[in-house]
mmCIF file of C-alpha atoms in Angstrom:
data_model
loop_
_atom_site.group_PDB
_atom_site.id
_atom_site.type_symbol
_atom_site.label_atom_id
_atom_site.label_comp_id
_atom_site.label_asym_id
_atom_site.label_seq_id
_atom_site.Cartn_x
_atom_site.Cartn_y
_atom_site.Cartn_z
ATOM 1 C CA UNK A 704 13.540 48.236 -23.169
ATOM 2 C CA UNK A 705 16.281 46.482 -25.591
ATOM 3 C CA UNK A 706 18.171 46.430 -22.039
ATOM 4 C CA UNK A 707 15.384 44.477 -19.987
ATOM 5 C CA UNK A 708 14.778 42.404 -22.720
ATOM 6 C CA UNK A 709 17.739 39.655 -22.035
ATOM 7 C CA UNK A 710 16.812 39.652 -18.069
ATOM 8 C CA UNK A 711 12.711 39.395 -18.874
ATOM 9 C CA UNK A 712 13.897 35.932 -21.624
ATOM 10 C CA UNK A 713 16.145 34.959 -18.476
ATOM 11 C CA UNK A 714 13.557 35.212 -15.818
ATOM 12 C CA UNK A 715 11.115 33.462 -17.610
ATOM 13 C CA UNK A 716 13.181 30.471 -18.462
ATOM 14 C CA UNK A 717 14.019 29.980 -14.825
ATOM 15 C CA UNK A 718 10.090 29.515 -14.392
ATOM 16 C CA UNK A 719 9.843 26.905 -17.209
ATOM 17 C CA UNK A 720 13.021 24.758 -16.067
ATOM 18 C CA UNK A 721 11.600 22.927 -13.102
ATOM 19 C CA UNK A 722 8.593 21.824 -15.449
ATOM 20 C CA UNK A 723 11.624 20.815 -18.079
ATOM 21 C CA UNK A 724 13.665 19.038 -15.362
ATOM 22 C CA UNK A 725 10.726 17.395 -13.602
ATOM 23 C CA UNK A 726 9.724 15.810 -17.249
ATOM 24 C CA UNK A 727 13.353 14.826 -17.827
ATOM 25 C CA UNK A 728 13.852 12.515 -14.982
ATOM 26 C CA UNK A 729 12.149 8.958 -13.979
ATOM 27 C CA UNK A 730 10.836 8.081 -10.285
ATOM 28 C CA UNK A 731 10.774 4.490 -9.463
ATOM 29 C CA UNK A 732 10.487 1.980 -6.467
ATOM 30 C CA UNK A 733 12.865 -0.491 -4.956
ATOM 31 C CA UNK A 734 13.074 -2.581 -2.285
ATOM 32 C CA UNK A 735 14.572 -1.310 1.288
ATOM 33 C CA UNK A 736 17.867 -3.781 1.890
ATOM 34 C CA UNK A 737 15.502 -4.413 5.130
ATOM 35 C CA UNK A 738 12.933 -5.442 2.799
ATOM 36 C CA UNK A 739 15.434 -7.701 0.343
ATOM 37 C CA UNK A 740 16.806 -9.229 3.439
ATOM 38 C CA UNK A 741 13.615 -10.336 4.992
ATOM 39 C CA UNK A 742 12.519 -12.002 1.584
ATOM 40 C CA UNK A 743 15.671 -13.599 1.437
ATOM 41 C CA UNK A 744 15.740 -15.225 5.001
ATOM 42 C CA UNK A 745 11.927 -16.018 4.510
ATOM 43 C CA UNK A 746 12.580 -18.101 1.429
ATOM 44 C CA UNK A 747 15.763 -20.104 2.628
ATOM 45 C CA UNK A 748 14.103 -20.825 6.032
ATOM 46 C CA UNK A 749 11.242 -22.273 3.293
ATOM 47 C CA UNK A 750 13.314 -24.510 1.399
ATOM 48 C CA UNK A 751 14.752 -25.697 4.423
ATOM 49 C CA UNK A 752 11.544 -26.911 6.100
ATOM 50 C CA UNK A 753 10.946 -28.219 2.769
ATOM 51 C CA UNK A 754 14.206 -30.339 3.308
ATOM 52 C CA UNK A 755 15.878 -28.228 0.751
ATOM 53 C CA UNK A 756 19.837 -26.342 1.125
ATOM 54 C CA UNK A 757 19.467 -23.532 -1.197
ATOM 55 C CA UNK A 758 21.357 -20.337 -2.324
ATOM 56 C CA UNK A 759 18.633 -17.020 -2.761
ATOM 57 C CA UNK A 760 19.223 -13.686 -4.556
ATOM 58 C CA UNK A 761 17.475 -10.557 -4.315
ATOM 59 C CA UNK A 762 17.589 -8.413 -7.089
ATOM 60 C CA UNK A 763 16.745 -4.441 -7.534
ATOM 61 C CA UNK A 764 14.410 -3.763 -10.110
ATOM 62 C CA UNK A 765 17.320 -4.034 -12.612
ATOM 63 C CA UNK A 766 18.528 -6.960 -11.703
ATOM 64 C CA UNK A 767 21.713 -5.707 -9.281
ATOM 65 C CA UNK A 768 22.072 -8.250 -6.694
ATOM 66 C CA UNK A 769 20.703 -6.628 -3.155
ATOM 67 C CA UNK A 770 21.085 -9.837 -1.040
ATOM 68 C CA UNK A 771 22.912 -13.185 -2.152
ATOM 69 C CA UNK A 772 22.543 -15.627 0.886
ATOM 70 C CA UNK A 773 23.333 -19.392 0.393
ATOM 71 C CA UNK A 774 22.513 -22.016 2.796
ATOM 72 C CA UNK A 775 25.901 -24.240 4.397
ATOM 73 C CA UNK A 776 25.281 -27.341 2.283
ATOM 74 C CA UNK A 777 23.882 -25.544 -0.887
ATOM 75 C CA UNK A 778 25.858 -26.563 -3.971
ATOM 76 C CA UNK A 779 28.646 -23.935 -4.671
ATOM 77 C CA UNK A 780 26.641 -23.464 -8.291
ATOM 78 C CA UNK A 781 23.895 -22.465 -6.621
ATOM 79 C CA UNK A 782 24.207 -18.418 -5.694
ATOM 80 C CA UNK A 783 25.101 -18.069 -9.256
ATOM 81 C CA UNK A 784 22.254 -19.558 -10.717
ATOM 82 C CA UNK A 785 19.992 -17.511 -8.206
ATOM 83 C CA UNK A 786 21.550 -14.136 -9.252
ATOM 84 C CA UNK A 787 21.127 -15.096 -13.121
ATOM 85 C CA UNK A 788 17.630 -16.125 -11.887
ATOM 86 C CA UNK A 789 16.703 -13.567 -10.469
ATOM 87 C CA UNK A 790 18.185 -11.206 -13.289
ATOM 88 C CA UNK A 791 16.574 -12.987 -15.368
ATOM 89 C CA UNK A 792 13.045 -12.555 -14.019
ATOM 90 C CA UNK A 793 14.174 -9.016 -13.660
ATOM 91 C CA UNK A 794 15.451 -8.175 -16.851
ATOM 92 C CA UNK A 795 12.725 -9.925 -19.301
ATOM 93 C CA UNK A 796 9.718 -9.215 -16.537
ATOM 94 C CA UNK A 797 8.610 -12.489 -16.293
ATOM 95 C CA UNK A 798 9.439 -15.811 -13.899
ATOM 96 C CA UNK A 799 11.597 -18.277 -15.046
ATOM 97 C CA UNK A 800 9.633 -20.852 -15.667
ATOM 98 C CA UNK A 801 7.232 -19.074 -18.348
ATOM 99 C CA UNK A 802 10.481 -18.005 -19.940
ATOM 100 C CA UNK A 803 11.509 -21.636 -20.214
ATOM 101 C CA UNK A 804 8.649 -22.741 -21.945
ATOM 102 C CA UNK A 805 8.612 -19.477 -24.089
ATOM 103 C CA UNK A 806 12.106 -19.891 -25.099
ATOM 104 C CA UNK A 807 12.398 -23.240 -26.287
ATOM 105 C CA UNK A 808 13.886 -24.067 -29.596
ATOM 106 C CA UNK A 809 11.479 -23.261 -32.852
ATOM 107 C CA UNK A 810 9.777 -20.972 -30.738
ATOM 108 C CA UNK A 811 9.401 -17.189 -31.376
ATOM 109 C CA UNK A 812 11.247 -16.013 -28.363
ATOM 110 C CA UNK A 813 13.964 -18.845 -28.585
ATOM 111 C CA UNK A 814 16.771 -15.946 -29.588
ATOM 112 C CA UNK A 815 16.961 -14.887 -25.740
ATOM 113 C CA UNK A 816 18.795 -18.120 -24.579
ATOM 114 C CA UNK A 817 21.599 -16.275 -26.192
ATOM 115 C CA UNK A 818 22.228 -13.408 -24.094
ATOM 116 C CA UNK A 819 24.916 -14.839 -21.767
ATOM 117 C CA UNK A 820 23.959 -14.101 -18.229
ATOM 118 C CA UNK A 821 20.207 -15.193 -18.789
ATOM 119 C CA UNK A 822 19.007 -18.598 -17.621
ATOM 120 C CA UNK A 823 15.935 -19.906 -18.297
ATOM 121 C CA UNK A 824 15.001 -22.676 -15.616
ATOM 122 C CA UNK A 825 12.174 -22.690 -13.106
ATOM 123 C CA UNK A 826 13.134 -20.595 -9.748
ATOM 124 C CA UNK A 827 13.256 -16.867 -10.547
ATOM 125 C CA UNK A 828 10.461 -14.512 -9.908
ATOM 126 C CA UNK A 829 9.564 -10.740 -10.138
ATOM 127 C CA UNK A 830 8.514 -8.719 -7.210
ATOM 128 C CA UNK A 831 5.665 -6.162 -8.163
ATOM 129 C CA UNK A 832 3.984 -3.688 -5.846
ATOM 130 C CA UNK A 833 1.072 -2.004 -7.686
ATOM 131 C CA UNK A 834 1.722 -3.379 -11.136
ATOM 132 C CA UNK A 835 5.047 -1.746 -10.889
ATOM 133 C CA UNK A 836 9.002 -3.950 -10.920
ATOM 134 C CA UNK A 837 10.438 -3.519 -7.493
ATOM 135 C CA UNK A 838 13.022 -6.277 -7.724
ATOM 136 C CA UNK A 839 13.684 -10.321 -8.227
ATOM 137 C CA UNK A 840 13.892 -13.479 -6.731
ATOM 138 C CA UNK A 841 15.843 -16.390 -7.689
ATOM 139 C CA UNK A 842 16.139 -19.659 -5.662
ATOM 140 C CA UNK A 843 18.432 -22.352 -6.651
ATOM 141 C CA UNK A 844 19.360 -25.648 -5.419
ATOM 142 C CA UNK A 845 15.878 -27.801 -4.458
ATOM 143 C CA UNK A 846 15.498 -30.955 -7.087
ATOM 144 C CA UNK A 847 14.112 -28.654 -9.537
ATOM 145 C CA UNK A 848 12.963 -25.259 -10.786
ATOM 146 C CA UNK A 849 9.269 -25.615 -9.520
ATOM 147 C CA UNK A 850 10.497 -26.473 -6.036
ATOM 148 C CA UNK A 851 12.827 -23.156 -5.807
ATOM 149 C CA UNK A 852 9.319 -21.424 -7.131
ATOM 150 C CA UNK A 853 7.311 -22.651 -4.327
ATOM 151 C CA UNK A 854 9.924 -21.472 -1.767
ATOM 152 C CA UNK A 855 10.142 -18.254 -3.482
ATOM 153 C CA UNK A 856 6.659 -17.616 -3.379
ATOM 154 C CA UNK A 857 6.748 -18.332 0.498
ATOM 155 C CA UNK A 858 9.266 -15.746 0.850
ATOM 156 C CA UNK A 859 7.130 -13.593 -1.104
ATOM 157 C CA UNK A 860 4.126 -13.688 0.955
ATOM 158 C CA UNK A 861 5.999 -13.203 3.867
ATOM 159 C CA UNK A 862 7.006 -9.786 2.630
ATOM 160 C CA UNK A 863 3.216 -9.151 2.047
ATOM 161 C CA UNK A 864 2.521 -6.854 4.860
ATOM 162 C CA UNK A 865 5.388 -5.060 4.181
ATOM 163 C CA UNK A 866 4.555 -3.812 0.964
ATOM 164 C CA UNK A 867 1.521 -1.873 -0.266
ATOM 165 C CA UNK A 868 0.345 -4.667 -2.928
#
């Protein structure tokens, strides 16, 4: 019996360690690059018939940059300020424009303007499929941060049908 005993503790460990490894590990969503793409075009091809040369980013859920596409007469600032957009939006789970308010000085939140690669100014929004982070938007270079939102959010709801909101 003393002999079995080692192979019995071994067998039955190998039927716990799926449960162990299933427990251990984190599913998530992202975009498809299709998907990132699309939202991309969608909002540039807004800001222009708004009149408006723009740079967009994409973001993954953790703010990596899936699509950076800038329009020819966008300002050369502007596809880094929509990748720290939409990192931004990504990173703290909120748009830009709430963080703006949120952050200003004498307010609680007002520590986060320090982190270096966060910007807070009007243009960067989260994408969320069933409550759940799939990625970020950030649009920069209309006159303003509420103007990048509203071509954002056009690009957004022409990704609608795409995803299972």
């Amino acid at each position: 019996m003393r002999k079995l005993l080692p192979a019995v503790l071994l067998f039955m460990m190998s039927l716990s360690s799926p449960a162990q490894a299933e427990d251990a590990l984190a599913e998530f969503q992202a975009l498809k690059p299709e998907i990132a793409i699309k939202l991309a075009q969608e909002t540039m091809n807004a800001c222009r018939d708004m009149g408006f040369q723009v740079a967009v980013a994409v973001t993954d859920r953790f703010g990596n940059i899936q699509v950076l596409i800038r329009d020819q007469l966008a300002g050369m600032h502007t596809p880094e300020i929509a990748e720290r957009k939409a990192w931004t939006a990504a990173s703290f789970k909120s748009d830009t424009q709430t963080m703006m308010e949120e952050t200003q000085a004498g307010k609680p939140q007002s520590g986060v303007r320090f982190s270096e690669k966060a910007i807070m100014v009007g243009g960067g929004l989260m994408v969320e499929v069933q409550g759940s982070l799939v990625g970020a938007i950030g649009v920069s270079g209309a006159p303003g941060g509420i103007e990048d939102e509203k071509c954002a959010k056009v690009g957004l709801e022409a990704i609608e049908d795409d995803l299972p909101f």
